[in-house]
GROMACS .gro file of C-alpha atoms in nm:
model
  256
    1MET     CA    1  -0.668  -1.237  -1.553
    2THR     CA    2  -0.777  -1.415  -1.237
    3ARG     CA    3  -0.980  -1.726  -1.318
    4ILE     CA    4  -1.148  -1.970  -1.077
    5THR     CA    5  -1.182  -2.322  -1.216
    6GLY     CA    6  -1.361  -2.487  -0.925
    7HIS     CA    7  -1.354  -2.538  -0.548
    8THR     CA    8  -1.153  -2.785  -0.346
    9LEU     CA    9  -1.229  -2.932  -0.005
   10ILE     CA   10  -1.025  -2.847   0.304
   11ALA     CA   11  -1.052  -2.931   0.672
   12THR     CA   12  -0.944  -2.704   0.955
   13THR     CA   13  -0.690  -2.831   1.208
   14CYS     CA   14  -0.881  -2.680   1.501
   15CYS     CA   15  -1.208  -2.875   1.474
   16CYS     CA   16  -1.188  -3.054   1.135
   17MET     CA   17  -1.468  -2.839   0.994
   18LEU     CA   18  -1.501  -2.882   0.615
   19TYR     CA   19  -1.490  -2.580   0.385
   20ALA     CA   20  -1.472  -2.507   0.012
   21THR     CA   21  -1.191  -2.287  -0.118
   22PRO     CA   22  -1.138  -2.166  -0.476
   23GLN     CA   23  -0.903  -2.337  -0.720
   24TYR     CA   24  -0.738  -2.082  -0.948
   25GLY     CA   25  -0.670  -2.157  -1.313
   26SER     CA   26  -0.478  -1.830  -1.335
   27MET     CA   27  -0.396  -1.548  -1.095
   28ASN     CA   28  -0.341  -1.180  -1.166
   29PHE     CA   29  -0.181  -0.992  -0.876
   30SER     CA   30  -0.188  -0.650  -1.041
   31ALA     CA   31  -0.381  -0.356  -0.895
   32TRP     CA   32  -0.478  -0.001  -0.984
   33LEU     CA   33  -0.275   0.163  -0.706
   34TYR     CA   34  -0.019   0.034  -0.458
   35TRP     CA   35   0.085   0.156  -0.113
   36THR     CA   36   0.425   0.106   0.045
   37ASP     CA   37   0.272  -0.081   0.341
   38GLY     CA   38   0.134  -0.348   0.105
   39HIS     CA   39  -0.223  -0.221   0.070
   40LYS     CA   40  -0.363  -0.238  -0.285
   41GLU     CA   41  -0.649  -0.048  -0.445
   42GLY     CA   42  -0.841  -0.222  -0.722
   43SER     CA   43  -0.658  -0.551  -0.674
   44LEU     CA   44  -0.753  -0.838  -0.906
   45MET     CA   45  -0.686  -1.096  -0.633
   46PRO     CA   46  -0.851  -1.118  -0.291
   47GLY     CA   47  -0.637  -1.004  -0.001
   48GLY     CA   48  -0.633  -1.114   0.360
   49GLY     CA   49  -0.302  -1.299   0.370
   50GLY     CA   50  -0.475  -1.638   0.369
   51LEU     CA   51  -0.639  -1.573   0.707
   52ARG     CA   52  -0.976  -1.736   0.767
   53LYS     CA   53  -1.222  -1.766   1.056
   54CYS     CA   54  -1.361  -2.103   1.153
   55LYS     CA   55  -1.714  -2.152   1.287
   56CYS     CA   56  -1.563  -2.266   1.615
   57GLY     CA   57  -1.410  -1.918   1.657
   58GLU     CA   58  -1.048  -2.007   1.579
   59ILE     CA   59  -0.845  -1.811   1.325
   60TYR     CA   60  -0.641  -2.021   1.082
   61LEU     CA   61  -0.430  -1.992   0.769
   62LEU     CA   62  -0.535  -2.160   0.447
   63ARG     CA   63  -0.185  -2.296   0.393
   64GLU     CA   64  -0.201  -2.473   0.729
   65SER     CA   65  -0.540  -2.637   0.665
   66ILE     CA   66  -0.573  -3.000   0.557
   67ARG     CA   67  -0.624  -3.027   0.180
   68LEU     CA   68  -0.833  -3.333   0.102
   69GLU     CA   69  -0.764  -3.334  -0.274
   70LEU     CA   70  -1.139  -3.363  -0.340
   71ASP     CA   71  -1.378  -3.134  -0.523
   72ALA     CA   72  -1.610  -2.954  -0.284
   73GLU     CA   73  -1.983  -3.012  -0.316
   74PRO     CA   74  -2.193  -2.703  -0.399
   75SER     CA   75  -2.348  -2.722  -0.051
   76THR     CA   76  -2.010  -2.700   0.124
   77PRO     CA   77  -1.972  -2.367   0.307
   78GLN     CA   78  -1.710  -2.127   0.174
   79THR     CA   79  -1.416  -2.029   0.390
   80GLN     CA   80  -1.487  -1.711   0.587
   81HIS     CA   81  -1.259  -1.410   0.543
   82LEU     CA   82  -1.174  -1.198   0.845
   83GLU     CA   83  -1.341  -0.863   0.900
   84ALA     CA   84  -1.155  -0.562   1.038
   85ALA     CA   85  -1.327  -0.623   1.373
   86ASP     CA   86  -1.170  -0.972   1.391
   87LEU     CA   87  -0.811  -0.846   1.373
   88PRO     CA   88  -0.762  -0.741   1.740
   89HIS     CA   89  -0.853  -1.099   1.837
   90ALA     CA   90  -0.648  -1.257   1.555
   91VAL     CA   91  -0.325  -1.086   1.663
   92THR     CA   92  -0.347  -1.263   2.001
   93SER     CA   93  -0.327  -1.607   1.839
   94PRO     CA   94  -0.073  -1.844   1.999
   95ASN     CA   95   0.012  -1.958   1.645
   96LYS     CA   96   0.290  -1.719   1.542
   97ALA     CA   97   0.225  -1.769   1.171
   98VAL     CA   98  -0.136  -1.660   1.224
   99GLU     CA   99  -0.024  -1.373   1.448
  100LEU     CA  100   0.222  -1.251   1.183
  101ALA     CA  101  -0.036  -1.256   0.904
  102ALA     CA  102  -0.293  -1.088   1.129
  103ARG     CA  103  -0.053  -0.815   1.239
  104ARG     CA  104   0.031  -0.744   0.875
  105GLU     CA  105  -0.339  -0.703   0.796
  106TYR     CA  106  -0.388  -0.496   1.113
  107TRP     CA  107  -0.095  -0.271   1.011
  108MET     CA  108  -0.266  -0.191   0.680
  109GLU     CA  109  -0.608  -0.157   0.844
  110LEU     CA  110  -0.478   0.090   1.104
  111ASN     CA  111  -0.323   0.300   0.825
  112HIS     CA  112  -0.659   0.346   0.649
  113ASP     CA  113  -0.749   0.666   0.836
  114TYR     CA  114  -0.421   0.818   0.723
  115ARG     CA  115  -0.495   0.716   0.363
  116ASP     CA  116  -0.803   0.942   0.369
  117LEU     CA  117  -0.587   1.237   0.482
  118TYR     CA  118  -0.327   1.150   0.220
  119ARG     CA  119  -0.577   1.141  -0.068
  120ALA     CA  120  -0.730   1.476   0.030
  121HIS     CA  121  -0.385   1.634   0.066
  122ARG     CA  122  -0.255   1.499  -0.265
  123ASP     CA  123  -0.572   1.601  -0.453
  124ALA     CA  124  -0.550   1.957  -0.315
  125GLU     CA  125  -0.180   1.981  -0.400
  126GLU     CA  126  -0.245   1.857  -0.755
  127VAL     CA  127  -0.513   2.125  -0.809
  128THR     CA  128  -0.299   2.403  -0.659
  129SER     CA  129   0.018   2.313  -0.850
  130GLN     CA  130  -0.168   2.277  -1.181
  131ALA     CA  131  -0.336   2.617  -1.136
  132LYS     CA  132  -0.003   2.784  -1.054
  133TRP     CA  133   0.168   2.615  -1.350
  134GLU     CA  134  -0.100   2.739  -1.590
  135SER     CA  135  -0.102   3.089  -1.441
  136ASP     CA  136   0.277   3.119  -1.462
  137TRP     CA  137   0.280   2.989  -1.819
  138HIS     CA  138   0.013   3.234  -1.937
  139ALA     CA  139   0.197   3.520  -1.766
  140ALA     CA  140   0.512   3.428  -1.957
  141ASN     CA  141   0.324   3.356  -2.281
  142PRO     CA  142   0.043   3.618  -2.312
  143ASP     CA  143  -0.219   3.570  -2.579
  144GLN     CA  144  -0.108   3.799  -2.864
  145ARG     CA  145  -0.382   3.711  -3.111
  146SER     CA  146  -0.583   3.994  -3.256
  147ALA     CA  147  -0.951   4.029  -3.170
  148PHE     CA  148  -1.036   3.908  -3.522
  149LYS     CA  149  -0.813   3.600  -3.479
  150ARG     CA  150  -0.965   3.517  -3.140
  151ASP     CA  151  -1.318   3.546  -3.282
  152ALA     CA  152  -1.228   3.332  -3.582
  153ASP     CA  153  -1.073   3.066  -3.362
  154TRP     CA  154  -1.382   3.067  -3.141
  155LEU     CA  155  -1.615   3.025  -3.440
  156LEU     CA  156  -1.400   2.744  -3.579
  157ARG     CA  157  -1.368   2.585  -3.234
  158ARG     CA  158  -0.990   2.605  -3.248
  159LYS     CA  159  -0.838   2.600  -2.905
  160PRO     CA  160  -0.565   2.855  -2.831
  161VAL     CA  161  -0.218   2.728  -2.750
  162GLY     CA  162  -0.204   2.628  -2.387
  163PRO     CA  163   0.061   2.525  -2.139
  164PRO     CA  164   0.232   2.186  -2.186
  165ALA     CA  165   0.199   1.915  -1.923
  166ILE     CA  166   0.352   2.011  -1.593
  167VAL     CA  167   0.712   1.891  -1.574
  168ASP     CA  168   0.805   1.861  -1.206
  169LYS     CA  169   0.498   1.811  -0.993
  170PRO     CA  170   0.551   1.902  -0.627
  171PHE     CA  171   0.513   1.613  -0.387
  172SER     CA  172   0.437   1.633  -0.018
  173VAL     CA  173   0.235   1.428   0.229
  174PRO     CA  174   0.047   1.519   0.547
  175PRO     CA  175   0.215   1.442   0.882
  176TYR     CA  176   0.203   1.076   0.976
  177GLN     CA  177   0.148   1.032   1.349
  178PRO     CA  178   0.093   0.665   1.432
  179THR     CA  179  -0.089   0.587   1.754
  180GLN     CA  180   0.063   0.382   2.034
  181LEU     CA  181  -0.140   0.084   1.910
  182GLN     CA  182   0.008   0.124   1.563
  183LEU     CA  183   0.362   0.154   1.698
  184GLU     CA  184   0.320  -0.157   1.914
  185ASN     CA  185   0.171  -0.355   1.627
  186MET     CA  186   0.448  -0.257   1.383
  187THR     CA  187   0.718  -0.334   1.638
  188ARG     CA  188   0.575  -0.680   1.708
  189LEU     CA  189   0.526  -0.749   1.336
  190LEU     CA  190   0.889  -0.659   1.276
  191GLU     CA  191   0.999  -0.899   1.552
  192LEU     CA  192   0.800  -1.183   1.399
  193LEU     CA  193   0.936  -1.115   1.050
  194LEU     CA  194   1.297  -1.107   1.171
  195GLU     CA  195   1.253  -1.440   1.352
  196ARG     CA  196   1.242  -1.583   0.995
  197ALA     CA  197   1.049  -1.893   1.103
  198HIS     CA  198   0.682  -1.815   1.051
  199GLU     CA  199   0.651  -1.786   0.672
  200PRO     CA  200   0.754  -2.032   0.400
  201TYR     CA  201   1.001  -1.801   0.226
  202GLY     CA  202   1.133  -1.585   0.508
  203PRO     CA  203   1.096  -1.208   0.535
  204ASP     CA  204   1.046  -0.973   0.242
  205MET     CA  205   1.319  -0.718   0.310
  206LEU     CA  206   1.125  -0.447   0.129
  207GLU     CA  207   0.846  -0.496   0.384
  208VAL     CA  208   1.102  -0.492   0.665
  209ALA     CA  209   1.245  -0.165   0.528
  210GLU     CA  210   0.896  -0.015   0.518
  211ILE     CA  211   0.826  -0.099   0.881
  212TYR     CA  212   1.160   0.048   0.989
  213ARG     CA  213   1.080   0.361   0.785
  214GLU     CA  214   0.732   0.406   0.933
  215LEU     CA  215   0.890   0.368   1.278
  216GLY     CA  216   1.139   0.644   1.187
  217ARG     CA  217   1.439   0.407   1.198
  218PHE     CA  218   1.592   0.524   0.870
  219ASP     CA  219   1.941   0.374   0.903
  220GLU     CA  220   1.793   0.029   0.961
  221ALA     CA  221   1.550   0.089   0.674
  222LYS     CA  222   1.844   0.164   0.442
  223GLU     CA  223   2.024  -0.151   0.552
  224ALA     CA  224   1.712  -0.364   0.494
  225LEU     CA  225   1.664  -0.208   0.151
  226ARG     CA  226   2.022  -0.297   0.059
  227GLN     CA  227   1.933  -0.662   0.125
  228CYS     CA  228   1.664  -0.665  -0.145
  229PRO     CA  229   1.779  -0.873  -0.447
  230GLU     CA  230   1.951  -0.649  -0.704
  231ASP     CA  231   1.787  -0.824  -1.001
  232ASP     CA  232   1.440  -0.772  -0.853
  233ARG     CA  233   1.454  -0.396  -0.799
  234GLY     CA  234   1.175  -0.188  -0.949
  235ASN     CA  235   0.943   0.100  -0.874
  236PRO     CA  236   0.866  -0.003  -0.512
  237GLU     CA  237   1.236  -0.001  -0.423
  238LYS     CA  238   1.286   0.336  -0.594
  239VAL     CA  239   0.994   0.489  -0.404
  240MET     CA  240   1.125   0.345  -0.078
  241GLU     CA  241   1.473   0.482  -0.138
  242GLN     CA  242   1.335   0.831  -0.211
  243MET     CA  243   1.118   0.830   0.103
  244ILE     CA  244   1.409   0.715   0.321
  245ASP     CA  245   1.634   0.987   0.175
  246LYS     CA  246   1.366   1.249   0.249
  247ALA     CA  247   1.310   1.109   0.602
  248VAL     CA  248   0.938   1.056   0.529
  249THR     CA  249   0.774   0.807   0.766
  250ALA     CA  250   0.430   0.804   0.603
  251PRO     CA  251   0.298   0.521   0.387
  252VAL     CA  252   0.277   0.652   0.029
  253ARG     CA  253   0.102   0.531  -0.284
  254TYR     CA  254   0.248   0.468  -0.627
  255ARG     CA  255   0.182   0.296  -0.958
  256MET     CA  256   0.380   0.004  -1.094
   0.00000   0.00000   0.00000
């Protein structure tokens, strides 16, 4: 579970404004649903990539603030998370680390409209495929009980034998047609990631593969995926590989 044990004091580098930020006794990064572009639904940890907005108007990263190693007083203002409306300004930051984090958040934000289409499409396909599965099964396995047996089962509330769980569910997604703004943002985000100088641990090659895939650059996506550590491969890598093989550019959701 995620547990906050207190708040520590930080100062911004832009104007030395003091803020309180949570200290975590434990952190749980799991979520209910995951998307290949990094978006999480039902996450147990706050998102935002560490981006914060100072009262002076500057955008900063928590990891670049000055930690004073002091407990924050209850009256100390909390750090301010960015809103979606702040992202177009944040991506113009001269600080490339801030720009990278902001473009990552903007990437996910700009994909939200597509997520609505995706959910509606997947829900409709689930209903249609389940109905067809049940219809086909009943056609192949007609109810041969006598009228007496059916009445007895109804009185005793015994359910008739029904179809088993569907084996191979069909999977398709609606067309993904990123706008020019989305294409420009993904292209710039990719450039910043591949510069390898603006994050503490360098680029996540799974993220790099996803950007290449959403841009329709499947050969480069495959090469990036091959650079993911072999001992760290799991469901996200499997989903990515399947989407690359099917030439799907859309962000898709999955469970861990």
